[in-house]
CSV table of C-alpha atoms in Angstrom, one decimal:
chain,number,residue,atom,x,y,z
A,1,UNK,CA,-46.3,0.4,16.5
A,2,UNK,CA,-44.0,1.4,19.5
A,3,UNK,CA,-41.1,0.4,16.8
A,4,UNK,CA,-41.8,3.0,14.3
A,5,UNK,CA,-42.9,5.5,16.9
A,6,UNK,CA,-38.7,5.1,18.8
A,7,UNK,CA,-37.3,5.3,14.9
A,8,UNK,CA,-39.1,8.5,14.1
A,9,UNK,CA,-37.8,10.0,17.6
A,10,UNK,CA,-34.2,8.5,16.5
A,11,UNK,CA,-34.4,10.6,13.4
A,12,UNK,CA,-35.9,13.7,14.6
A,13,UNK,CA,-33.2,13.7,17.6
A,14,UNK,CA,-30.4,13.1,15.2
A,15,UNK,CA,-30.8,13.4,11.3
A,16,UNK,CA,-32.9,16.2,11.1
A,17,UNK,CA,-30.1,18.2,12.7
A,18,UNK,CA,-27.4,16.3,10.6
A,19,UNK,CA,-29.7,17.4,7.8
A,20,UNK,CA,-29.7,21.1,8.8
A,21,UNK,CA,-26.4,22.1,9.3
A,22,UNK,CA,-25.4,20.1,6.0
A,23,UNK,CA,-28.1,22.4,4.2
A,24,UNK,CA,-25.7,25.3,5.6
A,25,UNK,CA,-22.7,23.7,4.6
A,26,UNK,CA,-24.1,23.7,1.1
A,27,UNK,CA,-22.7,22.0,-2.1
A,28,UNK,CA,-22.1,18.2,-2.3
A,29,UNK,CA,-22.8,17.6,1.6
A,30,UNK,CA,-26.2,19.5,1.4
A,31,UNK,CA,-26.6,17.1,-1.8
A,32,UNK,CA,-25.8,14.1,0.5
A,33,UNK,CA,-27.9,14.9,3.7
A,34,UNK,CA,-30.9,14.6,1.0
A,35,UNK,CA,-30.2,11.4,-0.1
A,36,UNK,CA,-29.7,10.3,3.4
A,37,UNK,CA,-32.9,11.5,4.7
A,38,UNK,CA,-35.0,9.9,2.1
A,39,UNK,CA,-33.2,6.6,2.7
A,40,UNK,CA,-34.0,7.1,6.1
A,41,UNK,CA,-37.1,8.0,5.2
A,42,UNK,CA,-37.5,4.5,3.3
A,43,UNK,CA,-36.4,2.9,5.8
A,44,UNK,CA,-39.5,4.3,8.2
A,45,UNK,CA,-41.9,3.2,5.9
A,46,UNK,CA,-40.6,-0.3,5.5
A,47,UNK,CA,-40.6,-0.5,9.5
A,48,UNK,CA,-44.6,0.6,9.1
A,49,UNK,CA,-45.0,-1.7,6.8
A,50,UNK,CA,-43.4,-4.7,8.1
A,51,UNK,CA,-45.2,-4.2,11.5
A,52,UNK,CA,-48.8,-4.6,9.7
A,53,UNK,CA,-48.2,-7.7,7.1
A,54,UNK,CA,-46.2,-11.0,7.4
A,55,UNK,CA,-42.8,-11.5,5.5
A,56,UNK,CA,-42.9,-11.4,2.1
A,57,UNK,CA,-41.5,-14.0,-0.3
A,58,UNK,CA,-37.6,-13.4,-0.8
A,59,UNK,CA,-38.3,-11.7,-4.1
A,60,UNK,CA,-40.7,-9.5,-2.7
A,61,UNK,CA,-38.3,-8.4,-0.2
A,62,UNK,CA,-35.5,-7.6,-2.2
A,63,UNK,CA,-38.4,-5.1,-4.5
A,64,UNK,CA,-39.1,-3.5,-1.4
A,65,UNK,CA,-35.4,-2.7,-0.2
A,66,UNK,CA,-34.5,-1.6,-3.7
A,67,UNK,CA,-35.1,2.3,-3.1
A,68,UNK,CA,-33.0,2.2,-0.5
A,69,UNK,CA,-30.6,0.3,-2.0
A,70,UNK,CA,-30.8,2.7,-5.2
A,71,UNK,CA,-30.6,5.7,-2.7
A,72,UNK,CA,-27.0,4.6,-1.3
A,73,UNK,CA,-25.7,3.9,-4.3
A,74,UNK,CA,-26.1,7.7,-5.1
A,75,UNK,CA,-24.8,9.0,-2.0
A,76,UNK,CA,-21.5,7.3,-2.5
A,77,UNK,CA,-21.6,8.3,-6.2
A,78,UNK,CA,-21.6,12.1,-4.7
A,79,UNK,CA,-18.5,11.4,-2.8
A,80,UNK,CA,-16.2,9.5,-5.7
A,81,UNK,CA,-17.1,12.8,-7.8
A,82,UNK,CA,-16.0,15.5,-5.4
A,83,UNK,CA,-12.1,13.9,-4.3
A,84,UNK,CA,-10.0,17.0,-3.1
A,85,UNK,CA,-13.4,18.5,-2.1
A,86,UNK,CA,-12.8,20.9,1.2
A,87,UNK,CA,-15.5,18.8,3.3
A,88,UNK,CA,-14.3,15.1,1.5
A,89,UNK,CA,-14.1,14.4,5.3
A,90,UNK,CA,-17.9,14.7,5.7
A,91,UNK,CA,-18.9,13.2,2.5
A,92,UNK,CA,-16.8,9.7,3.1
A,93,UNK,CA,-18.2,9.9,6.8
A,94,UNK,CA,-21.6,9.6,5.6
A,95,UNK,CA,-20.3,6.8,2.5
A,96,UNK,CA,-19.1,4.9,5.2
A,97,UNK,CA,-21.9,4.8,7.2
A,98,UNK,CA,-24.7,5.1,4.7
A,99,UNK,CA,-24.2,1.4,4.5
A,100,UNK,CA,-25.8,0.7,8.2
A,101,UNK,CA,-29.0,1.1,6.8
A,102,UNK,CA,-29.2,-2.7,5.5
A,103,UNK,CA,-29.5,-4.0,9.1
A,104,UNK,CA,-33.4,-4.1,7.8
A,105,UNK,CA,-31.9,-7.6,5.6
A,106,UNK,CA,-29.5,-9.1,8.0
A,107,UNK,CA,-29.7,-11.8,9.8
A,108,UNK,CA,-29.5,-12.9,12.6
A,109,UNK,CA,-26.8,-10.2,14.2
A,110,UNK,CA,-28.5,-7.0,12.8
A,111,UNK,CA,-27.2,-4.8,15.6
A,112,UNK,CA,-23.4,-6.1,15.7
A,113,UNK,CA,-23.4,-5.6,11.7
A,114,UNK,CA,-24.3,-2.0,12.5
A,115,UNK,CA,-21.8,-1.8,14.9
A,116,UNK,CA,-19.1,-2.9,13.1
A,117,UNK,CA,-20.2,-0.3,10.4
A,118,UNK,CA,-19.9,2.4,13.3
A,119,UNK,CA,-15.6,2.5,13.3
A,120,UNK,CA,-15.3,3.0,9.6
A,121,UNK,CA,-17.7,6.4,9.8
A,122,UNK,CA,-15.9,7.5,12.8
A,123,UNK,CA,-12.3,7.3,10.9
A,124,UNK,CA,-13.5,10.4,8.8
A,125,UNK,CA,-15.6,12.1,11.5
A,126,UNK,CA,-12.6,12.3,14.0
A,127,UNK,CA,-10.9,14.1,11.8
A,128,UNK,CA,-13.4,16.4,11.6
A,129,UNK,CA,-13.9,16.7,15.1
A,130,UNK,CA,-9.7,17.4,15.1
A,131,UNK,CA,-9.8,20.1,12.5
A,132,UNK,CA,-12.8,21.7,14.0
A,133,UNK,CA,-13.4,21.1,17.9
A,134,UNK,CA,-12.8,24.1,19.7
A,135,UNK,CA,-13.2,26.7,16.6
A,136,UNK,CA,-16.2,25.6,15.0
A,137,UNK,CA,-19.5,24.3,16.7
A,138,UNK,CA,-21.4,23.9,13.8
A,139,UNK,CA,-19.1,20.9,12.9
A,140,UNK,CA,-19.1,19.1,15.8
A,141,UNK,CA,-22.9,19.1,15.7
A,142,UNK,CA,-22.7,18.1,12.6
A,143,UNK,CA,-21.0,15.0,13.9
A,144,UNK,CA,-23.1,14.8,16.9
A,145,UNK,CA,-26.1,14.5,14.7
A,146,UNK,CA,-24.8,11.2,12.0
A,147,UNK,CA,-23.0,9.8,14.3
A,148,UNK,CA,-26.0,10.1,17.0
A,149,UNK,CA,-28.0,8.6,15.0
A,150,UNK,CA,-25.3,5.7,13.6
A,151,UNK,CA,-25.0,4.7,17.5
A,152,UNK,CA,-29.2,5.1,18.4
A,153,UNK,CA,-29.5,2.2,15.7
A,154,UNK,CA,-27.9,-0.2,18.2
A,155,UNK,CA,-30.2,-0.1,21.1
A,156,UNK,CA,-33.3,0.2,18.9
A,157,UNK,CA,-32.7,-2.8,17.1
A,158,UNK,CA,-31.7,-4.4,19.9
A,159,UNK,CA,-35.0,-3.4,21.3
A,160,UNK,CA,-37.3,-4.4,18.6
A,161,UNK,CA,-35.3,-6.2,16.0
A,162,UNK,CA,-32.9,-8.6,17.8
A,163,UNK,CA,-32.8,-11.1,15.4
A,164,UNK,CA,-33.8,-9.0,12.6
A,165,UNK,CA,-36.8,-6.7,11.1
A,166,UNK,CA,-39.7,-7.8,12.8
A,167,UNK,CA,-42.4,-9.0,10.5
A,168,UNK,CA,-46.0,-9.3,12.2
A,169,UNK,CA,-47.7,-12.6,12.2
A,170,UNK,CA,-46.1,-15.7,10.2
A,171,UNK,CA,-43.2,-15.6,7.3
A,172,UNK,CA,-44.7,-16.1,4.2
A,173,UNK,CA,-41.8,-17.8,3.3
A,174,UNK,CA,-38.2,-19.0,5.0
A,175,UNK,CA,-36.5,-16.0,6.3
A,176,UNK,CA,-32.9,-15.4,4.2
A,177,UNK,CA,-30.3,-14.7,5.9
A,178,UNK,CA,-29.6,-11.4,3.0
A,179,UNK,CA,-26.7,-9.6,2.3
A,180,UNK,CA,-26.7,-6.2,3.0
A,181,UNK,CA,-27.7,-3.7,0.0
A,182,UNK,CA,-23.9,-2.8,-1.6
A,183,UNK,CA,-22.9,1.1,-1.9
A,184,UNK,CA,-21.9,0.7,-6.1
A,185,UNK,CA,-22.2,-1.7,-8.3
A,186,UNK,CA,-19.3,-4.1,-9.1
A,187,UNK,CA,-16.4,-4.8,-6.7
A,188,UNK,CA,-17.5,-2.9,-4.1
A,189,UNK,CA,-14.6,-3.9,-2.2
A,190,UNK,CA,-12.0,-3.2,-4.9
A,191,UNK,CA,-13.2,-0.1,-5.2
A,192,UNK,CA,-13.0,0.9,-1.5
A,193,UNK,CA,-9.7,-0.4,-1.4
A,194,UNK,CA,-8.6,2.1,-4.7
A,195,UNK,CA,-10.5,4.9,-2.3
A,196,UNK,CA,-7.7,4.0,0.5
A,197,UNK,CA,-4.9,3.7,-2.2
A,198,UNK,CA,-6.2,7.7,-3.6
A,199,UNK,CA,-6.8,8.9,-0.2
A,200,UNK,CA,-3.0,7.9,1.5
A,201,UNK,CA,-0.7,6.2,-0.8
A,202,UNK,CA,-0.6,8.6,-3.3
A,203,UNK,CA,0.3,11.2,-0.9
A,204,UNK,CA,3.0,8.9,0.8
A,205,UNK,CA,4.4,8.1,-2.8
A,206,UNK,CA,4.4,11.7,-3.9
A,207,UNK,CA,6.5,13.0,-1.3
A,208,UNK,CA,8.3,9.8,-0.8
A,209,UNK,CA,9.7,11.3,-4.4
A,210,UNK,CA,10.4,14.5,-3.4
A,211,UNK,CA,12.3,12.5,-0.8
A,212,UNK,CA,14.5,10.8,-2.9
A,213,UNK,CA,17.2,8.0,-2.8
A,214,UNK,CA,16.0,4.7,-0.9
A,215,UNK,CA,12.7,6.3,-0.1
A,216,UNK,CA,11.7,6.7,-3.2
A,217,UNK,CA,12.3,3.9,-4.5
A,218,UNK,CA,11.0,2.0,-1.5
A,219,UNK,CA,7.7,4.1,-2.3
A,220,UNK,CA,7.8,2.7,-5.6
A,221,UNK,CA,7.8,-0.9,-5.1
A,222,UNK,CA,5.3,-0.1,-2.1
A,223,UNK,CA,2.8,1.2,-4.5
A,224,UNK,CA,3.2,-1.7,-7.1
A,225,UNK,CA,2.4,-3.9,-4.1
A,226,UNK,CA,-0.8,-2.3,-3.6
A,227,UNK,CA,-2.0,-2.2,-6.6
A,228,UNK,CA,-1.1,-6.3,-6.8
A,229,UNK,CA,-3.2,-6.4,-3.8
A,230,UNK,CA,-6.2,-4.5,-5.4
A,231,UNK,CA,-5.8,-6.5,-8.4
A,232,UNK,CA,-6.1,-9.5,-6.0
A,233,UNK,CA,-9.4,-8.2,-4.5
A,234,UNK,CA,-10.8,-7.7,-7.3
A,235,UNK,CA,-10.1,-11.5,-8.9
A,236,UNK,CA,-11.3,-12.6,-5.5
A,237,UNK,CA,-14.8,-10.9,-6.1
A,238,UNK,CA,-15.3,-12.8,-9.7
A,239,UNK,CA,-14.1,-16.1,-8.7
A,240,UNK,CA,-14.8,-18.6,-5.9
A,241,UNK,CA,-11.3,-19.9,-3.9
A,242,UNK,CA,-8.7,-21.8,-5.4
A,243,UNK,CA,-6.8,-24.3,-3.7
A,244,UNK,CA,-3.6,-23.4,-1.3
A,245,UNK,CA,-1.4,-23.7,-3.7
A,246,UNK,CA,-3.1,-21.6,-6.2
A,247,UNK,CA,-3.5,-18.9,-3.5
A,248,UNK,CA,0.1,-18.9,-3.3
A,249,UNK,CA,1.3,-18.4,-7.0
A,250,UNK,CA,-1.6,-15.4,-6.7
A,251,UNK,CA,0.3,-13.8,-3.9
A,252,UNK,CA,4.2,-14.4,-5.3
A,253,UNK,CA,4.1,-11.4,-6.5
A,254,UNK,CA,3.1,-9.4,-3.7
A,255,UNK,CA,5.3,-11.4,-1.2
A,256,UNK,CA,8.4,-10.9,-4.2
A,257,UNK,CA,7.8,-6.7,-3.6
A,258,UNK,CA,7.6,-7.0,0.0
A,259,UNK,CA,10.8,-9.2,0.4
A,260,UNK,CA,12.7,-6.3,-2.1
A,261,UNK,CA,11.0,-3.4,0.5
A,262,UNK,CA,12.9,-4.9,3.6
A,263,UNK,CA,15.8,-5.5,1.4
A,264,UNK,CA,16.4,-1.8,0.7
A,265,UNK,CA,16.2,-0.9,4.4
A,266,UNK,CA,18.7,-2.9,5.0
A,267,UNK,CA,21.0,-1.8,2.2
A,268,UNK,CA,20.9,1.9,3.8
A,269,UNK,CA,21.2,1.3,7.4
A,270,UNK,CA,23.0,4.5,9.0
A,271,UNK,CA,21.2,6.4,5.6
A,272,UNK,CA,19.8,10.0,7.1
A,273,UNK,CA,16.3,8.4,6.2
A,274,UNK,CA,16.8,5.5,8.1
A,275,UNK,CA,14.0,6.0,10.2
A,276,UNK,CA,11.4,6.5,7.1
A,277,UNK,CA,12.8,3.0,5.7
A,278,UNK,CA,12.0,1.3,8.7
A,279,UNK,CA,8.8,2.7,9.2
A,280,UNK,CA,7.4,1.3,5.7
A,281,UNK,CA,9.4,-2.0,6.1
A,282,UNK,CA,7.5,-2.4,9.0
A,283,UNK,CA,4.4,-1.5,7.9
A,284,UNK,CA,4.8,-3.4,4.6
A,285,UNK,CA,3.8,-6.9,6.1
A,286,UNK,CA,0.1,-5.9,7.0
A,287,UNK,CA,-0.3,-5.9,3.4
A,288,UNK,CA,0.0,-9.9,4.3
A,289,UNK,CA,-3.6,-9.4,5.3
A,290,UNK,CA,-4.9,-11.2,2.1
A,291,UNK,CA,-3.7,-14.5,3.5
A,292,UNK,CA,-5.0,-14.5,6.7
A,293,UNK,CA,-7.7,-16.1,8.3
A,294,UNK,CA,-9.8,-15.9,10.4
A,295,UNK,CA,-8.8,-12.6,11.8
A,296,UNK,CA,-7.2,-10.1,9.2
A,297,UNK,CA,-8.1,-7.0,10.5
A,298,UNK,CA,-6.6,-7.7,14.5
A,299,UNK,CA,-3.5,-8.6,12.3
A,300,UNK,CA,-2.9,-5.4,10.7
A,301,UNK,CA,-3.3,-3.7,13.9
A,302,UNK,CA,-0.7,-5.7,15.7
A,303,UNK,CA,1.4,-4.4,12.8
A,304,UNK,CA,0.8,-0.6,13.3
A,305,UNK,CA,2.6,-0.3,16.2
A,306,UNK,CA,5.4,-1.7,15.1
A,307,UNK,CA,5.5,0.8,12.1
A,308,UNK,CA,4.5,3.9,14.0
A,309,UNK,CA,7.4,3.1,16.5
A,310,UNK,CA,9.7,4.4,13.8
A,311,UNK,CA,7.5,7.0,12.1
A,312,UNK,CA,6.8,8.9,15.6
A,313,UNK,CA,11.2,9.6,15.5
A,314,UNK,CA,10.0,11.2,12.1
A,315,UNK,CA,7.4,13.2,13.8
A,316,UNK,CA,10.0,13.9,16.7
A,317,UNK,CA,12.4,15.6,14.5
A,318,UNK,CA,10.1,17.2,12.4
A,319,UNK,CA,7.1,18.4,13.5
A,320,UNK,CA,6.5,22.4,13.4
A,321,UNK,CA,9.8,22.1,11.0
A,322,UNK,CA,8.7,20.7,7.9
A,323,UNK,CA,5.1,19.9,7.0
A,324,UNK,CA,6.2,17.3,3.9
A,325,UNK,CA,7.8,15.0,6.5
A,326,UNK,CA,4.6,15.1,8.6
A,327,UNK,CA,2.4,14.9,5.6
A,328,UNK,CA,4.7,11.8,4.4
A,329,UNK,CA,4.1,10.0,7.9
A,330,UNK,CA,0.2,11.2,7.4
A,331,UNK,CA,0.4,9.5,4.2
A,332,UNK,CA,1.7,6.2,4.7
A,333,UNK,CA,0.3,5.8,8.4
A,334,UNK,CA,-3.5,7.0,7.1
A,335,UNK,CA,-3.6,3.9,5.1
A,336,UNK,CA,-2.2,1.1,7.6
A,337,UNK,CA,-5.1,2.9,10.1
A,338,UNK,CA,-7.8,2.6,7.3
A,339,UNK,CA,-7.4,-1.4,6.8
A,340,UNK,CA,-8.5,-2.3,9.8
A,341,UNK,CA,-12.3,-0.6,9.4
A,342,UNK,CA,-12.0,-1.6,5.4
A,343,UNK,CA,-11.3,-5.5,6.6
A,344,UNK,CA,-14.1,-5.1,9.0
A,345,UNK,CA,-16.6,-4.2,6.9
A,346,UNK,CA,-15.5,-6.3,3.6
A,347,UNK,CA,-13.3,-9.2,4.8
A,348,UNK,CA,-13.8,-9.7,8.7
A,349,UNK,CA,-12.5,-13.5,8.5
A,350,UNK,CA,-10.2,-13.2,5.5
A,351,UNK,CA,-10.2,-12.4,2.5
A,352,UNK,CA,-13.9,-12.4,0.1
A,353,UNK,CA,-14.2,-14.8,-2.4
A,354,UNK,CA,-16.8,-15.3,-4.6
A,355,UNK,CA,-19.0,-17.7,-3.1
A,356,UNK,CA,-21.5,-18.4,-6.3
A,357,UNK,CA,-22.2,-21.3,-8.3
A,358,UNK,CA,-20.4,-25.4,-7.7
A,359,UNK,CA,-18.6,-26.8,-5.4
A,360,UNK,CA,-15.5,-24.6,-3.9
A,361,UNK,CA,-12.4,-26.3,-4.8
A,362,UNK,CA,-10.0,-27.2,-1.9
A,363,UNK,CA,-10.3,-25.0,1.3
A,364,UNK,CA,-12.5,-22.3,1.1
A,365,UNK,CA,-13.2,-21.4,4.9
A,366,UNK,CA,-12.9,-21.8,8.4
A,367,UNK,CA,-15.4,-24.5,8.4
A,368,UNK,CA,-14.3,-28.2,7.3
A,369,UNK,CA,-16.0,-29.9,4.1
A,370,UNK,CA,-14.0,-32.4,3.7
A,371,UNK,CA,-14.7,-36.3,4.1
A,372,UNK,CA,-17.7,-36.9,6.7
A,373,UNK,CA,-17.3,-33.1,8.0
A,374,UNK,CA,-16.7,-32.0,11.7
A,375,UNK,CA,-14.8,-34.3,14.2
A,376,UNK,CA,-11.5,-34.7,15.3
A,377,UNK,CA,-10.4,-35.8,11.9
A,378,UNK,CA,-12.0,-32.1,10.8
A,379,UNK,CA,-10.2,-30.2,13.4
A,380,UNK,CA,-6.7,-31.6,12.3
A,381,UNK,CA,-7.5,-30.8,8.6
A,382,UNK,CA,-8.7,-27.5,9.4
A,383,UNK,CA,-5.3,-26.8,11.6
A,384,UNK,CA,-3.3,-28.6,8.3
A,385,UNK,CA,-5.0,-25.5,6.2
A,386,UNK,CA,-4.4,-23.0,8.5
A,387,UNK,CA,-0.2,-23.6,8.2
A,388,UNK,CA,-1.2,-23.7,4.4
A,389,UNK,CA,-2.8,-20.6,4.2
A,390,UNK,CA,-0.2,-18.5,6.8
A,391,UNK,CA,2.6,-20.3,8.0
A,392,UNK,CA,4.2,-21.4,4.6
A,393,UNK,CA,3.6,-17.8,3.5
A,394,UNK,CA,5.5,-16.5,6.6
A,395,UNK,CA,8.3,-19.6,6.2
A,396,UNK,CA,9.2,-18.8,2.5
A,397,UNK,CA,9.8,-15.4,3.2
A,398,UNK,CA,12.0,-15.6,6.3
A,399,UNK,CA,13.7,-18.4,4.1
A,400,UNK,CA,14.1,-15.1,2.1
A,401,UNK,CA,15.2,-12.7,4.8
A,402,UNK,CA,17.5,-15.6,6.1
A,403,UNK,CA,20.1,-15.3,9.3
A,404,UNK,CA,18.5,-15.5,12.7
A,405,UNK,CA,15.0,-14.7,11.0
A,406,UNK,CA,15.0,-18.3,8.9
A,407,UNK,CA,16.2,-19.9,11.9
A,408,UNK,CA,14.0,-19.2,13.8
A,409,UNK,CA,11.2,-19.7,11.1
A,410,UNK,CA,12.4,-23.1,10.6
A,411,UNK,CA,11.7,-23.9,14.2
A,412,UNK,CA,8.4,-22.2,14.2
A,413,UNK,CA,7.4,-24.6,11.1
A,414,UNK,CA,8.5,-27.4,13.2
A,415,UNK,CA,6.9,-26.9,16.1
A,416,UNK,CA,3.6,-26.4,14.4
A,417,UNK,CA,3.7,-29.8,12.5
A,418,UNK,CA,4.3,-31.5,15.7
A,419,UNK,CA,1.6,-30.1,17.2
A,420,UNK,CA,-0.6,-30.6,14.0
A,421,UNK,CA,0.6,-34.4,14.9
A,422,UNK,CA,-0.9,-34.4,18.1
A,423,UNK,CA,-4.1,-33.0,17.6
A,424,UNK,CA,-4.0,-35.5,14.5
A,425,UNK,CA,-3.3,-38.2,17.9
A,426,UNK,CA,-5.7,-37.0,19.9
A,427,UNK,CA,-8.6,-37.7,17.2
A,428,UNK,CA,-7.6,-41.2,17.5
């Protein structure tokens, strides 16, 4: 019993005093530490019990994690109905990391699935830790105490759940390899992405029309993008994934917006704004995330940089002068620096398609299905899709861009089905 004794010590060392100071904080976070503790709560029990009976069958299983399941569900609930609330910044902390308690049905990677769960917490509790470290200690214990115990769940599972929740004696039946319990029914994932979209786009558009002029409407089509985008998540939750071509009809209309973004920034060069326009026509090619595979999330964040080159002149010029302009740059940066943890925790090798029911037409993966499966013949097939997937994306709209940029996209194209040809000659 040496595993439930270490996560009854990991509780009272960190969620009891999580649990206390949100009892002082009061209101929706007090309503939210609750929840939390009884989850947690669950969770012990399940850990007795799984340490004095063998595996039960699948079904069984999936009765036993349903309280906890139920449980989470409710604690993000209390954070969609208090938006604008003074402590929001605690309540999505604990949203986005309520969601480590399903290590208990992963396989076989329990501990790097809480881990990767870890970042998307920490997003909301820095900025806690930024409004509050140095004036208020209460808050920073407050952090102290989730996140303590968000980062004890690595060692302990590592310690007595490597592969998963230890069962004692024989599985009664083949172990799943389970999905996590979800946060909310539906399209979880569509609805996060909405969260993002209400928690830094609207700002950015808002005060991109105070703006005016090319920011504004820049702003515009940015938002219409999104929403394409979230429209595009959500189809990708009901329906398994169509072929290349397909794929690219659904993303036109995205790829149509983002070619008229760059287009206005270059309209206004030498506008006073200039600097804004850049920013977002930097920025507006991570929304290209949806297409890429099998690394999304490393792909927006070699795109950040790029944006936040032009958006830290903004903060040059205008911080301590005038808060909208900081607030704008707040806006639009807050959601490039939020997709990374979202793709982590929804789409870590591209983007989620429903994987239910017959055979997946065309593509649907890194890993090859076609003719006999792997091989050599595989690899070259699986390099063929990869150019399908990204490269034509990222040719047809230099094509669009045109000068130096098509050039050189041309070339890139090139290159790549030559060296598809010799990985295609190195099979045989």
């Amino acid at each position: 019993m040496a595993s439930l004794k270490e996560f009854e010590n990991l509780v009272a060392d960190t969620v009891n005093q999580y649990v206390s100071i949100s009892n002082k904080l009061g209101g929706p976070v007090a309503e939210q530490a609750k929840l939390f503790k009884e989850a947690v709560d669950k969770e012990r029990d399940l850990i007795a019990q799984a340490s004095s009976q063998k595996k039960p069958s699948d079904a069984d299983f999936q009765k036993l994690l349903q309280p906890i399941s139920d449980l989470m569900s409710k604690i993000s609930a209390i954070k969609e109905k208090n938006r604008g609330h003074a402590h929001f910044n605690h309540l999505n902390a604990v949203a986005e990391g309520t969601p480590a308690l399903g290590w208990v049905c992963v396989q076989p990677t329990p501990g790097p699935y809480v881990n990767d769960l870890i970042g998307s917490s920490e997003f909301w509790s820095n900025k806690i830790l930024k409004d509050f470290k140095g004036k208020d200690e209460e808050q920073v214990n407050w952090v102290k105490g989730f996140n303590g115990f968000l980062k004890g769940l690595i060692p302990y599972i590592k310690q007595f759940h490597t592969t998963g929740l230890s069962w004692s004696g024989a599985v009664a039946t083949k172990a799943p390899v389970t999905a996590a319990p979800t946060s909310g029914g539906g399209s979880t994932a569509e609805k996060e992405f909405a969260n993002i979209i209400a928690d830094n786009v609207n700002l950015y558009v808002s005060l991109s029309e105070k703006i005016g002029g090319p920011v504004a409407d820049q702003a515009k089509l940015f938002k219409q993008a999104v929403e394409k985008e979230k429209e595009l998540i959500g189809k990708a939750a009901g329906q398994k994934k169509p072929s290349p071509e397909e794929i690219q009809k659904l993303l036109q209309p995205i790829s149509d917006l983002m070619t008229k973004i760059t287009e206005i920034k270059d309209k206004n060069r030498g506008h006073k704004n200039f600097n804004h326009l850049n920013a977002v026509a930097e920025g507006t090619p991570a929304l290209g995330w949806v297409c890429v595979e099998p690394t999304p999330g490393p792909y927006v964040n070699d795109l950040i940089g790029s944006s936040e080159f032009w958006s830290n002149k903004i903060l040059k010029d205008f911080k301590g002068k005038d808060e909208d302009q900081v607030n704008w740059v707040k806006g639009f940066n807050g959601f490039l620096r939020a997709l990374p943890p979202y793709i982590k925790q929804y789409h870590t090798t591209g983007l989620s398609w429903n994987t239910g029911g017959g055979a997946t037409p065309q593509h649907s993966g890194p890993v090859s299905t076609g003719g006999g499966g792997g091989g050599a013949g595989g690899a070259e097939k699986e390099f063929a899709n990869i150019i399908a997937d990204n490269v034509n994306l990222y040719v047809s709209l230099s094509e669009k861009i045109g000068g130096p940029v098509a050039d050189q996209a041309k070339l890139f194209k090139q290159a790549v089905e030559k060296e598809k040809e010799l990985i295609g000659k190195a099979a045989g």
